[in-house]
Short mmCIF file of C-alpha atoms and ligand atoms in Angstrom, two decimals:
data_model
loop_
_atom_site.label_atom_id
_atom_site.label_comp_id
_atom_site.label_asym_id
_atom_site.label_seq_id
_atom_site.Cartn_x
_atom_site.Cartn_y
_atom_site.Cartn_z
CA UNK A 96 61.72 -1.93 -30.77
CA UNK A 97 58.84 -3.69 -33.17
CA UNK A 98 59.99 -5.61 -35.79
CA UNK A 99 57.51 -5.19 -38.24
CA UNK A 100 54.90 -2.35 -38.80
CA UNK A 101 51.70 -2.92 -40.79
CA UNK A 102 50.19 0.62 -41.65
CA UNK A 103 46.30 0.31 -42.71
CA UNK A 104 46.15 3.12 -44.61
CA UNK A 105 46.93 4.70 -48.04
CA UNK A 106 48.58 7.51 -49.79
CA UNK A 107 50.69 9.94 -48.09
CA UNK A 108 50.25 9.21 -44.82
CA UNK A 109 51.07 5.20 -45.22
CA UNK A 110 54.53 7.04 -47.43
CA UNK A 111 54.93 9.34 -44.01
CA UNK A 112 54.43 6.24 -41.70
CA UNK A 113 56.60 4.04 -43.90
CA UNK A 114 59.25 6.55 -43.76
CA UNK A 115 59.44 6.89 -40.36
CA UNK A 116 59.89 3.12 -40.06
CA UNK A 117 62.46 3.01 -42.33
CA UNK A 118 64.32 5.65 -40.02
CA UNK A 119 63.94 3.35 -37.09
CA UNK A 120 64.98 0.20 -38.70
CA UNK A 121 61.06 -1.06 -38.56
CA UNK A 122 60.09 -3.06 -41.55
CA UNK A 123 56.98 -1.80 -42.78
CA UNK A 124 54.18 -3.60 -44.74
CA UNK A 125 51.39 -2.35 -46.77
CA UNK A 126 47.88 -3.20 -47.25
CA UNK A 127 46.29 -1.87 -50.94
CA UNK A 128 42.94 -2.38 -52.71
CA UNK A 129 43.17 -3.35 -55.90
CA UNK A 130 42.77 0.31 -56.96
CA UNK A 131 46.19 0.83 -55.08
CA UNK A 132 48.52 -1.67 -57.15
CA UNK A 133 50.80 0.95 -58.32
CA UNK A 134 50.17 3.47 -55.47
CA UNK A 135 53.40 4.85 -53.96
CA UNK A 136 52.40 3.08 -50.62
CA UNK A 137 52.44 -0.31 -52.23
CA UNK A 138 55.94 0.46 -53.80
CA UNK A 139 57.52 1.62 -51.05
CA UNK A 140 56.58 -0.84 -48.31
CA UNK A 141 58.75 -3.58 -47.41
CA UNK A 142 55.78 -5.79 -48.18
CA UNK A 143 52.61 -5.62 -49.31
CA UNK A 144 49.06 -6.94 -49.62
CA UNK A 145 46.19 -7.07 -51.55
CA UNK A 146 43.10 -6.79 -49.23
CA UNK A 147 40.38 -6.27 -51.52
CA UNK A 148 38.31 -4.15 -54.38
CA UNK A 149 38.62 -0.49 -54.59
CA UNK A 150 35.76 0.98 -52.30
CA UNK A 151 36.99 1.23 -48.97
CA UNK A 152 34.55 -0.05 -47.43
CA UNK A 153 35.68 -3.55 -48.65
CA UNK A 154 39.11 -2.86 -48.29
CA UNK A 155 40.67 -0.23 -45.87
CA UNK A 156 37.56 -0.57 -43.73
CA UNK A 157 37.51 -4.52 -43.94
CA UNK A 158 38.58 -5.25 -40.16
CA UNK A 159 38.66 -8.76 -41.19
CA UNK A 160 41.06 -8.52 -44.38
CA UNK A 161 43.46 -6.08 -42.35
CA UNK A 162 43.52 -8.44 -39.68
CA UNK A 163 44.52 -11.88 -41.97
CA UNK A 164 46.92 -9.71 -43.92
CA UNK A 165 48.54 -8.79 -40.47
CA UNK A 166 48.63 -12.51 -39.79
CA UNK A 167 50.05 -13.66 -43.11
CA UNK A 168 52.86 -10.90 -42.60
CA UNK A 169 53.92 -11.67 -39.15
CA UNK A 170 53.61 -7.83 -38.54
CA UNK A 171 53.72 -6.76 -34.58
CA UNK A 172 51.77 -3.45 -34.40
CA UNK A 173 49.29 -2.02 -36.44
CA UNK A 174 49.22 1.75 -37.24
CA UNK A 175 45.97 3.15 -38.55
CA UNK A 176 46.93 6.66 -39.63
CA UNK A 177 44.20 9.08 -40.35
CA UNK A 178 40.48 8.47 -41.74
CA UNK A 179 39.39 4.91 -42.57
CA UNK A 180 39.64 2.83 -38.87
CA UNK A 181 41.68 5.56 -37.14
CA UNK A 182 39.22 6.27 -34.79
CA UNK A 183 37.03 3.11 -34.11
CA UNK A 184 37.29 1.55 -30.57
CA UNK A 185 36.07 -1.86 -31.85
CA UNK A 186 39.30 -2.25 -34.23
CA UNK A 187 41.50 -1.31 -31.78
CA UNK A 188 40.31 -3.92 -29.70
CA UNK A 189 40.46 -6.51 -32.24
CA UNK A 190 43.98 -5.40 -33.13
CA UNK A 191 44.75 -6.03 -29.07
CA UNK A 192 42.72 -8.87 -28.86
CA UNK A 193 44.38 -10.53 -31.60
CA UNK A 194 47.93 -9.85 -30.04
CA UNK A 195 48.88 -6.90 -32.25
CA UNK A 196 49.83 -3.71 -30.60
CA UNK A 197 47.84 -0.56 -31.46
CA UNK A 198 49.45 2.53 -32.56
CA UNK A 199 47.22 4.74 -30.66
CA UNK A 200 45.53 5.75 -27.61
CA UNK A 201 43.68 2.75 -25.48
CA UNK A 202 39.92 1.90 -27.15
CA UNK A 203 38.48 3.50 -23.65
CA UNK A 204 39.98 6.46 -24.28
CA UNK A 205 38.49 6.24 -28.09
CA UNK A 206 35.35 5.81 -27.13
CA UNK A 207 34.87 8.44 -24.19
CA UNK A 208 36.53 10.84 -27.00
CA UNK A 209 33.50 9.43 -29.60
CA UNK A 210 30.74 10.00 -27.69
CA UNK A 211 30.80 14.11 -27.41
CA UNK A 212 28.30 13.78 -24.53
CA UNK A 213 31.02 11.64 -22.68
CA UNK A 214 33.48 13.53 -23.64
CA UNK A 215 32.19 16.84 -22.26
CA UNK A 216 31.20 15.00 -19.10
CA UNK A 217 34.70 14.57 -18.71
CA UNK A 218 36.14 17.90 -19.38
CA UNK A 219 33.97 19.81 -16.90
CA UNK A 220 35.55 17.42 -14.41
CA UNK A 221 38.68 18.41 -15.55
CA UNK A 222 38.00 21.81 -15.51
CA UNK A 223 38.44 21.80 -19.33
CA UNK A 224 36.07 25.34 -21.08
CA UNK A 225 32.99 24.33 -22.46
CA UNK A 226 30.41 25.88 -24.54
CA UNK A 227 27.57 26.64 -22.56
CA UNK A 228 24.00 24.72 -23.31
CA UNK A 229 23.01 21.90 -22.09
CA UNK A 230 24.88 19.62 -19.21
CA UNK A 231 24.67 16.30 -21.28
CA UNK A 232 22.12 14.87 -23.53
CA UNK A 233 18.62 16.16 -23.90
CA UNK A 234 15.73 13.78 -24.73
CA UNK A 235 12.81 16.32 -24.56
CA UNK A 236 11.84 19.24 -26.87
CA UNK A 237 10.18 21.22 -23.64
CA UNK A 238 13.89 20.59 -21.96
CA UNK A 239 15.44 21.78 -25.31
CA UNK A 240 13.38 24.85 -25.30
CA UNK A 241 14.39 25.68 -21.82
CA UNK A 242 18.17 24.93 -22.53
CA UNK A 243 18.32 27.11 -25.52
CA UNK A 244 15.96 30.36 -23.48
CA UNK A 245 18.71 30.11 -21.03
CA UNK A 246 22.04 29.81 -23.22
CA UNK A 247 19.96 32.75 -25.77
CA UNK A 248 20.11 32.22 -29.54
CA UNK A 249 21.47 31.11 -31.47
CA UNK A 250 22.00 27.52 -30.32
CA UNK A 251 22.83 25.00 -32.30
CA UNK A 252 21.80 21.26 -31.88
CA UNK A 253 24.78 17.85 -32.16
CA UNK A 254 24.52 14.32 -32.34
CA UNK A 255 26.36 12.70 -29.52
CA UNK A 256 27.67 10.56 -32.14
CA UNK A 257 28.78 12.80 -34.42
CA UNK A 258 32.02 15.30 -34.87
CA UNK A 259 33.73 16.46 -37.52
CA UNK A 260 30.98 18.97 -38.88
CA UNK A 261 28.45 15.60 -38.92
CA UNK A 262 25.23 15.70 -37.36
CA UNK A 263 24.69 19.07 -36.11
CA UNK A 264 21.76 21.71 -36.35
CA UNK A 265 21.55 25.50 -36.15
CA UNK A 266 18.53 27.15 -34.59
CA UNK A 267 18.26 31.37 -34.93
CA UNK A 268 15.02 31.39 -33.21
CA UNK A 269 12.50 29.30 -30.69
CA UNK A 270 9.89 28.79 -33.77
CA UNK A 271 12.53 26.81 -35.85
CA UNK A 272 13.63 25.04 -32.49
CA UNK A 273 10.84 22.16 -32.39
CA UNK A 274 11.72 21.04 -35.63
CA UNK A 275 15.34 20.72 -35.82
CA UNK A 276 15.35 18.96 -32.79
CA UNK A 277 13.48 16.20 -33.57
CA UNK A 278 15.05 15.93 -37.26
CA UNK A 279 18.15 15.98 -35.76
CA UNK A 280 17.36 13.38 -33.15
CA UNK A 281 15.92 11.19 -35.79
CA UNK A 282 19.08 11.85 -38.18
CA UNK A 283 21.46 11.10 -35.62
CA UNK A 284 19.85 8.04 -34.95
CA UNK A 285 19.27 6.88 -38.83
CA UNK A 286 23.28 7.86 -39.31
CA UNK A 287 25.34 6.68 -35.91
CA UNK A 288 22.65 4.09 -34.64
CA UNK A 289 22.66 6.52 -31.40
CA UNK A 290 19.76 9.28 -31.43
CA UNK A 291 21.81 10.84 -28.16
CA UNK A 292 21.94 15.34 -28.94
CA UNK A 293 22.66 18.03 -27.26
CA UNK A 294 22.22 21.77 -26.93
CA UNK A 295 25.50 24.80 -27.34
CA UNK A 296 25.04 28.14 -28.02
CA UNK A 297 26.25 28.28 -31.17
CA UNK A 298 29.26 30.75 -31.30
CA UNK A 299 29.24 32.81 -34.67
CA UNK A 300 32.17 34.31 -35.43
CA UNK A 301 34.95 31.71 -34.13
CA UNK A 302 38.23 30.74 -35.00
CA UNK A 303 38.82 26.80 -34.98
CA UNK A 304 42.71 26.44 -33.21
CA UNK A 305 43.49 23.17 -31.83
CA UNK A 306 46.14 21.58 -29.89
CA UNK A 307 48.71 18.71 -30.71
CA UNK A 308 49.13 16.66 -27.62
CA UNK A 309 51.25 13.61 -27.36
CA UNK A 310 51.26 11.05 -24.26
CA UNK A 311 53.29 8.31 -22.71
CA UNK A 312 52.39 4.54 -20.99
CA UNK A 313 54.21 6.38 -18.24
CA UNK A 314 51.73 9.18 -17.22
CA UNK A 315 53.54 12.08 -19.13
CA UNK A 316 51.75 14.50 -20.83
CA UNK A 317 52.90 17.00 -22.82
CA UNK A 318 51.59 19.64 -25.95
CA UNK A 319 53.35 20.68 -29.32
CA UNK A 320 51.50 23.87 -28.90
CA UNK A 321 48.40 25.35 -30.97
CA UNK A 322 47.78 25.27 -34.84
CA UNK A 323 45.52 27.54 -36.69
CA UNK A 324 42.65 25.60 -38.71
CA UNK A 325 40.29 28.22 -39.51
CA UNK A 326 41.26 28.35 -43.39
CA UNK A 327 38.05 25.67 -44.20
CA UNK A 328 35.51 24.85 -46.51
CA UNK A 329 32.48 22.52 -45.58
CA UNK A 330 34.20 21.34 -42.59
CA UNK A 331 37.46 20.55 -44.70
CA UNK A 332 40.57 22.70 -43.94
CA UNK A 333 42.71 24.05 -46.94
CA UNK A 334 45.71 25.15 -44.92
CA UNK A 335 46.71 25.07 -41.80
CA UNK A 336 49.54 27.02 -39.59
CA UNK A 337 51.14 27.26 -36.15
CA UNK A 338 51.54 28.88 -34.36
CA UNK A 339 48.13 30.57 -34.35
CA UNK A 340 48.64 34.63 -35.90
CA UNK A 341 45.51 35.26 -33.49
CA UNK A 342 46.85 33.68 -30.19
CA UNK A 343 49.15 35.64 -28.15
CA UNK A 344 51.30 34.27 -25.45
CA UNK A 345 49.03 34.47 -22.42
CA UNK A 346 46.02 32.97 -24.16
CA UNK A 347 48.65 30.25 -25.23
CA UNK A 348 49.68 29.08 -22.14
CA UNK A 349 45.82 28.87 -21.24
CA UNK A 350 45.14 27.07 -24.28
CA UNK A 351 47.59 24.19 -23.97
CA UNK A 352 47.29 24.15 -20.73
CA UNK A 353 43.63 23.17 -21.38
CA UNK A 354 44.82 20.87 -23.48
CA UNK A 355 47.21 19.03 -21.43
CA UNK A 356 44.21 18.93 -19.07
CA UNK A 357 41.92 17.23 -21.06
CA UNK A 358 44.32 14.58 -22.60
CA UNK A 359 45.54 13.75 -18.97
CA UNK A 360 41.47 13.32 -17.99
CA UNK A 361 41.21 10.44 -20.53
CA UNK A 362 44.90 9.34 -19.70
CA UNK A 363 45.57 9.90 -23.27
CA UNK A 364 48.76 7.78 -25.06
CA UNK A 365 49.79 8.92 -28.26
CA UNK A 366 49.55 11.67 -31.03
CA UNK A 367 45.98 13.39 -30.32
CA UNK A 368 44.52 16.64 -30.71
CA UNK A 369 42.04 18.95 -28.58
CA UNK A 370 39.59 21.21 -31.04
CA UNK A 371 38.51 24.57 -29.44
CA UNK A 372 36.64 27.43 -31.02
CA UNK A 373 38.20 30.93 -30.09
CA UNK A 374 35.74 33.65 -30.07
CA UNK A 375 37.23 37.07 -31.22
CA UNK A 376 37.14 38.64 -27.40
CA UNK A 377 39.93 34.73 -27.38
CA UNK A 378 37.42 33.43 -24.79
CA UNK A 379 37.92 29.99 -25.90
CA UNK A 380 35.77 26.46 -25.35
CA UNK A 381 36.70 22.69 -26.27
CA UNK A 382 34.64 21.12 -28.91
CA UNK A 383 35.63 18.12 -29.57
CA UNK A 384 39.19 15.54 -29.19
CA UNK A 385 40.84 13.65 -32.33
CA UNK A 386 42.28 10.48 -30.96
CA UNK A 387 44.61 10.10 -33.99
CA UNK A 388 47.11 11.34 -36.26
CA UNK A 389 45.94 14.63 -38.24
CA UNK A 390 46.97 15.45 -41.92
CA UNK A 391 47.87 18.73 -40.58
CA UNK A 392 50.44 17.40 -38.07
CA UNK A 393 53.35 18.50 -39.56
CA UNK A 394 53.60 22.23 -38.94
CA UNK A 395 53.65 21.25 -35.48
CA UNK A 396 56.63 19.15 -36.28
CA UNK A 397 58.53 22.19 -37.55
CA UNK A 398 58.00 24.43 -35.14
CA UNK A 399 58.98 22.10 -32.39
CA UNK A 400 61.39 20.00 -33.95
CA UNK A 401 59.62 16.80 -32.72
CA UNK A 402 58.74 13.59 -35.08
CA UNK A 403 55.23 12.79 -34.00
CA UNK A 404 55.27 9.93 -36.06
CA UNK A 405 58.37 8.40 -34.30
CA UNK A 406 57.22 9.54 -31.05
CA UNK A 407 53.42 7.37 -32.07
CA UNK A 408 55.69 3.74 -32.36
CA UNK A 409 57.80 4.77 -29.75
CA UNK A 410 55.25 5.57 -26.83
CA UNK A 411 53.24 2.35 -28.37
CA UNK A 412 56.21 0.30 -27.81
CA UNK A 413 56.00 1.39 -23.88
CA UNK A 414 58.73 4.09 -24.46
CA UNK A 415 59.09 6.94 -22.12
CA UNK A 416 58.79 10.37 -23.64
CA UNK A 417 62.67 11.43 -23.93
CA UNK A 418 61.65 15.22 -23.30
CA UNK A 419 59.50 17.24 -20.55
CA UNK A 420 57.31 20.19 -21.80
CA UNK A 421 60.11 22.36 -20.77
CA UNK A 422 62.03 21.09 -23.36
CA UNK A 423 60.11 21.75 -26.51
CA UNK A 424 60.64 25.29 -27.99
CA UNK A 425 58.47 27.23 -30.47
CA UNK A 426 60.58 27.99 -33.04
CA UNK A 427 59.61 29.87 -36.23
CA UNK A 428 56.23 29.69 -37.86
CA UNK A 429 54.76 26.70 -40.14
CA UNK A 430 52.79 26.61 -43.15
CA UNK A 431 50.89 23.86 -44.80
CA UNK A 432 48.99 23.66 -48.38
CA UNK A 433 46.59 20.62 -49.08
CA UNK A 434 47.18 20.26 -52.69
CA UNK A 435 43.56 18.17 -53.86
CA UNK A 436 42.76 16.81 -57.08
CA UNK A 437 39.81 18.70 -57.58
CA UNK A 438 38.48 21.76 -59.58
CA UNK A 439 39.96 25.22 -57.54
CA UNK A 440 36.76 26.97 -57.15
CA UNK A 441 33.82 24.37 -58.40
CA UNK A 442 35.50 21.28 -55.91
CA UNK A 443 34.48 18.83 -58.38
CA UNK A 444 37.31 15.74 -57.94
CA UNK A 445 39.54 15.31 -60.55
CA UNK A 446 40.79 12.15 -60.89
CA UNK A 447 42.74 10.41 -63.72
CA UNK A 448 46.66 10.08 -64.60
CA UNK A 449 48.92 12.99 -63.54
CA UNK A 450 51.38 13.19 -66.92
CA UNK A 451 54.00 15.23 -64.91
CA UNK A 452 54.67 15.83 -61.07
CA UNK A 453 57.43 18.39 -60.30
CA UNK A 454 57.36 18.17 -56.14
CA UNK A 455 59.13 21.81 -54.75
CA UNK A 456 62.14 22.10 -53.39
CA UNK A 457 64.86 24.23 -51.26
CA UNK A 458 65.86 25.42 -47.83
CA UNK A 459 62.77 24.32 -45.63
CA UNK A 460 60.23 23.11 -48.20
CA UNK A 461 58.68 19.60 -47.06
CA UNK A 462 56.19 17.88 -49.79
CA UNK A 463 54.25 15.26 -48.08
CA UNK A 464 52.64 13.09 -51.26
CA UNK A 465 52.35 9.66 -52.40
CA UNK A 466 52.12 10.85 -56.46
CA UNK A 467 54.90 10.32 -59.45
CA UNK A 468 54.83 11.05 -63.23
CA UNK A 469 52.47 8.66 -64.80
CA UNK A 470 50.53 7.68 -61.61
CA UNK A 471 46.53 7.50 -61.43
CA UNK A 472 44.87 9.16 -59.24
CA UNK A 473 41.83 6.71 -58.42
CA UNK A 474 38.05 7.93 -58.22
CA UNK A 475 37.46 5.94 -55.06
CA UNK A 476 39.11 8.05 -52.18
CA UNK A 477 39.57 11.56 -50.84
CA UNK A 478 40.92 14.35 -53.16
CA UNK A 479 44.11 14.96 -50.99
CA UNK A 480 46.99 14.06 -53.29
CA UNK A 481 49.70 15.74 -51.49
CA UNK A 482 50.50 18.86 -48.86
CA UNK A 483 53.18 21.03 -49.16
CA UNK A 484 54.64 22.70 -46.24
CA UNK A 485 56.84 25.45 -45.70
CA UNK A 486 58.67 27.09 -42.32
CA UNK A 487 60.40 30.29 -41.87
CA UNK A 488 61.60 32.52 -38.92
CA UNK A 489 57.94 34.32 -38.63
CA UNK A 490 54.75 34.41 -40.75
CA UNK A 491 55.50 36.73 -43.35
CA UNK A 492 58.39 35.35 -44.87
CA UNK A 493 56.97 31.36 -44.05
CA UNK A 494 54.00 33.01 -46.40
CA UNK A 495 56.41 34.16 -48.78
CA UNK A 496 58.52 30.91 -49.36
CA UNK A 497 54.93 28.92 -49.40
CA UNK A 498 54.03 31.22 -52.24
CA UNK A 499 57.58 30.50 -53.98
CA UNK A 500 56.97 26.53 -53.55
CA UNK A 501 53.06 26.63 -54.88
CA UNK A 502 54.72 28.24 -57.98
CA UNK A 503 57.30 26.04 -58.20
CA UNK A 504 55.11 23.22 -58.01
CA UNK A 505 53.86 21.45 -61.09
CA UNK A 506 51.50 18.79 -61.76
CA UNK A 507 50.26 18.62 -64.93
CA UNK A 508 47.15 16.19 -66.16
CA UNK A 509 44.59 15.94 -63.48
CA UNK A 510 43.26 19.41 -62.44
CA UNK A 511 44.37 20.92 -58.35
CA UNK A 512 43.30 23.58 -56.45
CA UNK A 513 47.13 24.72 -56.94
CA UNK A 514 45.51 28.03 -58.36
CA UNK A 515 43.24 28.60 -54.73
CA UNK A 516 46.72 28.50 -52.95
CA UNK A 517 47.93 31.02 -54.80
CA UNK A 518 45.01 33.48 -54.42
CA UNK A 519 44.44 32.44 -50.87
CA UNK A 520 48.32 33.28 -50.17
CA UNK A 521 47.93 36.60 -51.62
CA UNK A 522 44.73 37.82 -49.85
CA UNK A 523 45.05 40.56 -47.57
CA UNK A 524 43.13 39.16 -44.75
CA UNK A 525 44.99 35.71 -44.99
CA UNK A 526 48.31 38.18 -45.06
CA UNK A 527 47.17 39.87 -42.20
CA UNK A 528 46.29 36.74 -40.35
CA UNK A 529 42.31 38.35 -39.57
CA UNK A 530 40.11 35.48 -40.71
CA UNK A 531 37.79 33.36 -38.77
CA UNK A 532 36.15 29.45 -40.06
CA UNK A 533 33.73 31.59 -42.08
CA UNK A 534 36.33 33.73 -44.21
CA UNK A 535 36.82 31.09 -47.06
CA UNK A 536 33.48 30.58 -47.82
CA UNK A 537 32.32 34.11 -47.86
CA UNK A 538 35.57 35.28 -49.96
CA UNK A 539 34.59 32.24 -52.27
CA UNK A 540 30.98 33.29 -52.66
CA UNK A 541 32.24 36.88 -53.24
CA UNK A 542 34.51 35.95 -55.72
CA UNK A 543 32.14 34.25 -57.86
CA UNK A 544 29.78 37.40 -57.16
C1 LIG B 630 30.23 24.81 -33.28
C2 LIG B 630 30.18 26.01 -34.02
C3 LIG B 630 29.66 27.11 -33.41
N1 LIG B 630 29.20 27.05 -32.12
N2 LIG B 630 29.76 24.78 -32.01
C4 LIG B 630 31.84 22.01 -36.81
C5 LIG B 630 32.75 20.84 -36.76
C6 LIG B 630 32.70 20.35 -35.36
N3 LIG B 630 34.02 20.01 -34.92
C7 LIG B 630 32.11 21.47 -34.57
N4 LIG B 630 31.71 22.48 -35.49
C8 LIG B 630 31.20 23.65 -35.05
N5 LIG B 630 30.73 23.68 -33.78
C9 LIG B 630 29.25 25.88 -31.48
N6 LIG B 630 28.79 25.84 -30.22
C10 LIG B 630 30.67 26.00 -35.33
C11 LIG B 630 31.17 24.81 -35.85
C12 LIG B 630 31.64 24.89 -37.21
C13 LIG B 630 33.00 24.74 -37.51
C14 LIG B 630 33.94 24.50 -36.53
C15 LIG B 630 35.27 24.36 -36.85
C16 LIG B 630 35.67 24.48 -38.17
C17 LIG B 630 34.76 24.70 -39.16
C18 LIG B 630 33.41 24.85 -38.84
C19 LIG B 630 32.50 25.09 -39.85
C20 LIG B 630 31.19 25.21 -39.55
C21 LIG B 630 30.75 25.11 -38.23
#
């Protein structure tokens, strides 16, 4: 097994990588800006280094400092977590180049993943549902026109280069079509350096359920099965669940099938994650593949019992997956909470020093944070300060301990969205598990209505 671990990353994700490394005897070493010096990360690596000011981009985006502090540490493998360089091909190569080993899928299968156009190429060969519009990129506004007549609209219009909500157009009519399509070409281009789009009908009343997926060196292939991600709010999810209170056995097995499918078409290694959008008749299409880690990975953990962090050094190291698909059991139902340091209706950030942190506890509570009493929350990164995650024998009582551990949870100082949980948790329609990727932002709107 490695030796030495250096994570590139920071708050609790570096803690939930460090810990797992500490489990397998793996020293670990972190890498902080100089925003980070008392960060929980910093504290509890075996080492750590300074690798620049606070902005990321000249610190946990600085190939070039990650890389000398990797060298300075003697550190084997290099695990990039989620965000920052988690998903850029040219890093990974470096970090091979260099003599490191990645902990992640190979850069080719990065790349095909980061180009959607690619991507979708590659999952009608593998039979993988797709939303139907255009068969690659489009160049031409007449072609556009002709694309969108056929698929009927709504269509909506994404940058090749794009993903994650970035880049992407909706068009209600052929008068508004013209337009969008060139501003989208040109924005695509001014943003990703790539002006590549293409045409979907855009579906309007979806669900957004991915799958976990997790590959060997060795060819095997196998899925943690589905979690439910439609609780968001401008393309950022609140809380997530699995199994998926819309998805019912047969769809399911269709579902991660399809996902199995399309990790195997890219010969995928590691932790990743297929995104599909479920219309409400469960017809369901692939959107788009994270080749990383997700913050929301943990709920698959509980309900399958399997360490995806672990299983990420292991299958880097050239281990064989110890289990078959056959193997991993659905068990219960999993809850998690991102707890952000930000305003609970306005989403303004709220940074500063958090005077008192009381983390929940009892039988199957997990708090996944890298926060203490006295610690500052710095201005320069995302809001996420923690998640807290719950799992029960079925939904209603995994909602029902979640809504014991938001009230037993206590940070006092800077200002969380603590208070949204606890409305959210109590909402009928959340209860009743009938909400789609609109429902937050309507019942938000409403609310302040
Ligand atoms: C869509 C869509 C509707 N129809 N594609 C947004 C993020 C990116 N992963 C894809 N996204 C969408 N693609 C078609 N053909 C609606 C969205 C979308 C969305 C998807 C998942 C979660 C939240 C969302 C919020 C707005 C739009």
């Amino acid at each position: 097994m490695f030796h030495k671990i250096l994570i590139a990353n920071r708050g609790e994700i570096a803690v939930r990588i460090i810990r797992a490394c500490k489990e397998l005897g793996i020293a670990s070493v972190a890498v902080y800006s100089e925003a980070d010096r008392e960060a929980m990360h910093t504290r509890l690596a075996d080492e750590a280094v300074c690798i620049g000011p606070p902005p990321g981009a000249q610190s946990y985006l600085s190939i070039p400092a990650i890389m000398a502090a990797a060298e300075i540490t003697d550190a084997e493998a290099i695990h990039p977590g989620y965000g920052f360089l988690a998903e850029n091909a040219e890093f990974a190569e470096i970090v091979i180049a260099s003599g490191y080993t990645w902990i992640g899928p190979s850069s080719e299968s990065m790349r095909t993943m980061g180009d959607k156009v690619a991507a979708k190429d590659k999952m009608k060969e593998a039979g993988v549902p797709l939303v139907p519009g255009s068969d690659g990129a489009v160049y031409e506004v007449e072609d556009a026109k002709k694309i969108a007549r056929e698929a009927g609209f709504p269509v909506i219009i994404k940058a090749s280069a794009g993903g994650g909500g970035r880049g992407m157009k909706v068009v209600h009519a052929e008068p508004a079509l013209a337009g969008a399509f060139n501003m989208c070409q040109s924005e695509a281009g001014a943003a990703f350096g790539d002006d590549t789009v293409f045409i979907e009908k855009f579906l309007e009343e979806p669900r957004h359920i991915e799958v976990q997926v997790l590959g060997d060196t060795h060819g095997n292939i196998v899925h943690l099965f589905e979690r439910e991600c439609s609780m968001q709010r401008n393309n950022q999810k609140v809380l997530e669940e699995a199994p998926s209170p819309f998805v019912d056995e047969k769809t399911r097995e269709k579902l991660c099938e399809a996902g199995v499918a399309a990790a195997r078409a890219v010969d995928y290694v590691g932790a990743g994650t297929i995104e599909f959008l479920m219309n409400p008749d469960k017809s369901f299409y692939f959107i788009e593949m994270n080749t990383r880690i997700q913050v929301e990975h943990p709920v698959s953990e509980w309900i399958t019992g399997v360490d995806l962090i672990e299983w990420q050094i292991r299958v880097a190291y050239g281990e064989e997956l110890a289990f078959t698909q056959k193997d991993i059991k659905k068990k219960g139902h999993a809850i998690e909470c991102r707890i952000n340091a930000e305003h609970p209706f306005k989403f303004t950030p709220s940074p500063g020093t958090i005077e008192l942190y009381h983390a929940p506890g009892g039988r199957s509570v997990r708090m996944d944070a890298a926060i203490y009493s006295g610690y500052s929350v710095p201005p320069f990164y995302d809001s996420m300060i923690g998640k807290v995650i719950t799992h029960a024998r079925d939904r209603q009582k995994c909602i029902r301990r979640m809504q014991r551990a938001i009230d037993e949870l206590a940070i006092i100082g800077v200002t969380t969205n603590q208070e949204l949980h606890r409305r959210l948790l109590a909402n009928p329609a959340f209860q009743s598990g009938e909400f789609n990727i609109h429902f937050l932002e309507r019942w938000l709107k409403e609310m302040n209505a």
